[in-house]
C-alpha positions as MATLAB code, in Angstrom:
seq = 'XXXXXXXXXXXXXXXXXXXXXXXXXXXXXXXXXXXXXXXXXXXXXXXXXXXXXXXXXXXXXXXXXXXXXXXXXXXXXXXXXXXXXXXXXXXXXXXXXXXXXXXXXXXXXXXXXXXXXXXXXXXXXXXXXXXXXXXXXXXXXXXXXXXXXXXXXX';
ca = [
      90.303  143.224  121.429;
      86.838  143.493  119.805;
      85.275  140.227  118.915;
      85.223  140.775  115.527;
      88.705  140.427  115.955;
      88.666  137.567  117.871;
      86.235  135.969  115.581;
      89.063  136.927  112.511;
      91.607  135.398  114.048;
      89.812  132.479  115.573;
      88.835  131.690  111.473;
      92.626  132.321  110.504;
      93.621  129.998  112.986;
      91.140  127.151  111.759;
      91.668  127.506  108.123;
      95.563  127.756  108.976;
      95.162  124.233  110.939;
      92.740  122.922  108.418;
      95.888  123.514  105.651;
      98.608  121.823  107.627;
      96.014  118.971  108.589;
      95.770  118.799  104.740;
      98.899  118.823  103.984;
     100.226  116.007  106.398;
      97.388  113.509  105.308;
      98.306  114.181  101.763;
     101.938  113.114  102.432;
     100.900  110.179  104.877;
      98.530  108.764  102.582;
      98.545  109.697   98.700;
     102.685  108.714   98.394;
     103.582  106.751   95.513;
     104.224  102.698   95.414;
     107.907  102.791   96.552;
     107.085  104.071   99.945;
     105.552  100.960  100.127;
     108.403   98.463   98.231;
     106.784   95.091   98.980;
     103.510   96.840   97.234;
     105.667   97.699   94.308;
     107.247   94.909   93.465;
     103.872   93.109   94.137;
     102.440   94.625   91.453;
     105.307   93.967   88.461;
     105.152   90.409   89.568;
     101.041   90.717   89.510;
     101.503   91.974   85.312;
     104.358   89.409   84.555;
     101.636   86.886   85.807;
      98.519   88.188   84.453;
      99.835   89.664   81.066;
     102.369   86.928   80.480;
     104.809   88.639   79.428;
     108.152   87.403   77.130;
     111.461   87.861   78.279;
     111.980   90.757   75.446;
     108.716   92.615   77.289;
     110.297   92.301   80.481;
     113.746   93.920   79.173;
     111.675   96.705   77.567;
     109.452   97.332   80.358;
     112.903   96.915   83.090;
     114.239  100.111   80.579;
     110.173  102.189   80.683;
     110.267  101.715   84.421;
     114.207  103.031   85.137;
     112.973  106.384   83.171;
     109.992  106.772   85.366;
     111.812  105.864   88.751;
     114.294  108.578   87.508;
     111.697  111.174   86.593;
     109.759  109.878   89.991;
     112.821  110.393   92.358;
     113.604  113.640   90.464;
     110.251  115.041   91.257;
     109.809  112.869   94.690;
     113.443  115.352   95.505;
     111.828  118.382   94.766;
     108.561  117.634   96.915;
     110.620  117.115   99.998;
     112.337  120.522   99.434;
     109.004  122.303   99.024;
     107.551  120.598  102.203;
     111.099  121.459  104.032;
     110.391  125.073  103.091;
     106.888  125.061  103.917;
     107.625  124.347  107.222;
     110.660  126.982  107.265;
     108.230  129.207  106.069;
     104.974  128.476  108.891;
     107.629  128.685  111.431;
     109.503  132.481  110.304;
     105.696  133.507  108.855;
     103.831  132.366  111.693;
     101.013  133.234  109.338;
      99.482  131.989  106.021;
     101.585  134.391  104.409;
     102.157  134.937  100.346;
     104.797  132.929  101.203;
     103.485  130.366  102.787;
     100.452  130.120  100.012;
     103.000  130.530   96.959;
     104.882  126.895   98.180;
     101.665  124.868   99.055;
     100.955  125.955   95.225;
     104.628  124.453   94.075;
     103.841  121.145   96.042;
     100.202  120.635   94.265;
     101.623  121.102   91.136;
     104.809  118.678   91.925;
     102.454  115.985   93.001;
     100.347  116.654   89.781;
     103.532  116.145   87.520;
     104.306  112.767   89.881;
     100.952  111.704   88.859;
     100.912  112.958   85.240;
     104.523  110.990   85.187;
     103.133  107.837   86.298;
     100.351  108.142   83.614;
     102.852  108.613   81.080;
     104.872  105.416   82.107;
     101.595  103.842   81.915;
     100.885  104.888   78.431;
     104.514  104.578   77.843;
     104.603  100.523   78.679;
     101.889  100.385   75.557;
     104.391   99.754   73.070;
     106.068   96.901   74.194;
     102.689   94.833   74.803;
     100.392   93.399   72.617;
      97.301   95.171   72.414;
      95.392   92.703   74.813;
      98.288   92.824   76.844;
      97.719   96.429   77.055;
      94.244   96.696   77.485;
      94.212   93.853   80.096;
      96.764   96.654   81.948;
      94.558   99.415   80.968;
      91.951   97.595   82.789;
      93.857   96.488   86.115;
      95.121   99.999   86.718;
      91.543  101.612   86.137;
      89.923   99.413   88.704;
      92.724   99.998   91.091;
      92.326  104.067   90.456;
      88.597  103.192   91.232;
      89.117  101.366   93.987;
      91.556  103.353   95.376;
      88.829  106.803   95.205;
      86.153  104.625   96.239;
      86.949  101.802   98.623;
      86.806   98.305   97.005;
      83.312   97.491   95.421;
      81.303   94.952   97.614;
];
C-alpha cells in the first residue's frame, strides 16, 4: 500500500465522517418547533398576547396553521425516509457512493421545502391580521431568525 494511497483513503475517510457528523447535528439541532411542543405552543400563545388577536383571527389562523402542520408532517415523512435510506445506503455502500451523495441531495432539498413551507405559512397568516398586526409578527420572527443564526444580542 503506497502512501499516496493511504493518504487517499485516510481523506475519504475524514470527509466521509465529516458528512455523517453533518448530517446528525443537522437533525439534532435545526428540527422544526414540534419536536419541541411546549416551544410551539409557547409561541401561538406569545402572538395571541402580543398581537391581540380577535376570536375570528384565531379561527383563521387555527385553519393557516392545520395546512402547514399538514404540508410540515408531509415533508417531516419524507425526511425520515431519506435519512432511513441514507443509512441503508452507508451501510450496503460502505463508501460515499453516487448513491449515497444522490440522497444527502434529496434531504437538503426536503429541509429547504420545510423551511420555504414555514415561510409561506408565515406570509400566509398576513391576511387575517391587520397590517400592524402583521408587521409586529414580521418583526418577532425576524429577530428570532437573527437570534437563532447569531446567539441572542447582548
Amino acid at each position: 500500500m503506497s502512501l499516496t494511497w493511504k493518504n487517499g483513503a485516510l481523506l475519504f475517510l475524514c470527509v466521509l465522517t465529516a458528512a455523517a457528523l453533518g448530517c446528525a447535528l443537522a437533525l439534532r439541532f435545526f428540527r422544526p418547533a414540534d419536536h419541541h411542543p411546549q416551544l410551539h405552543a409557547h409561541a401561538h400563545e406569545v402572538l395571541q398576547r402580543d398581537l391581540g388577536l380577535s376570536p375570528k383571527q384565531v379561527s383563521s389562523l387555527e385553519t393557516i396553521e392545520q395546512h402547514f402542520l399538514d404540508r410540515e408532517a408531509e415533508l417531516k415523512a419524507a425526511n425520515a425516509r431519506a435519512v432511513s435510506e441514507l443509512a441503508d445506503a452507508l451501510e450496503r455502500d460502505r463508501a460515499y457512493s453516487s448513491q449515497v451523495d444522490a440522497i444527502i441531495t434529496e434531504i437538503h432539498e426536503i429541509q429547504g421545502e420545510l423551511q420555504k413551507a414555514t415561510i409561506e405559512h408565515l406570509l400566509e397568516m398576513e391576511a387575517a391580521l391587520t397590517p400592524e398586526q402583521f408587521e409586529k409578527l414580521l418583526k418577532l420572527v425576524t429577530e428570532a431568525l437573527r437570534n437563532r443564526s447569531t446567539g441572542p444580542s447582548k
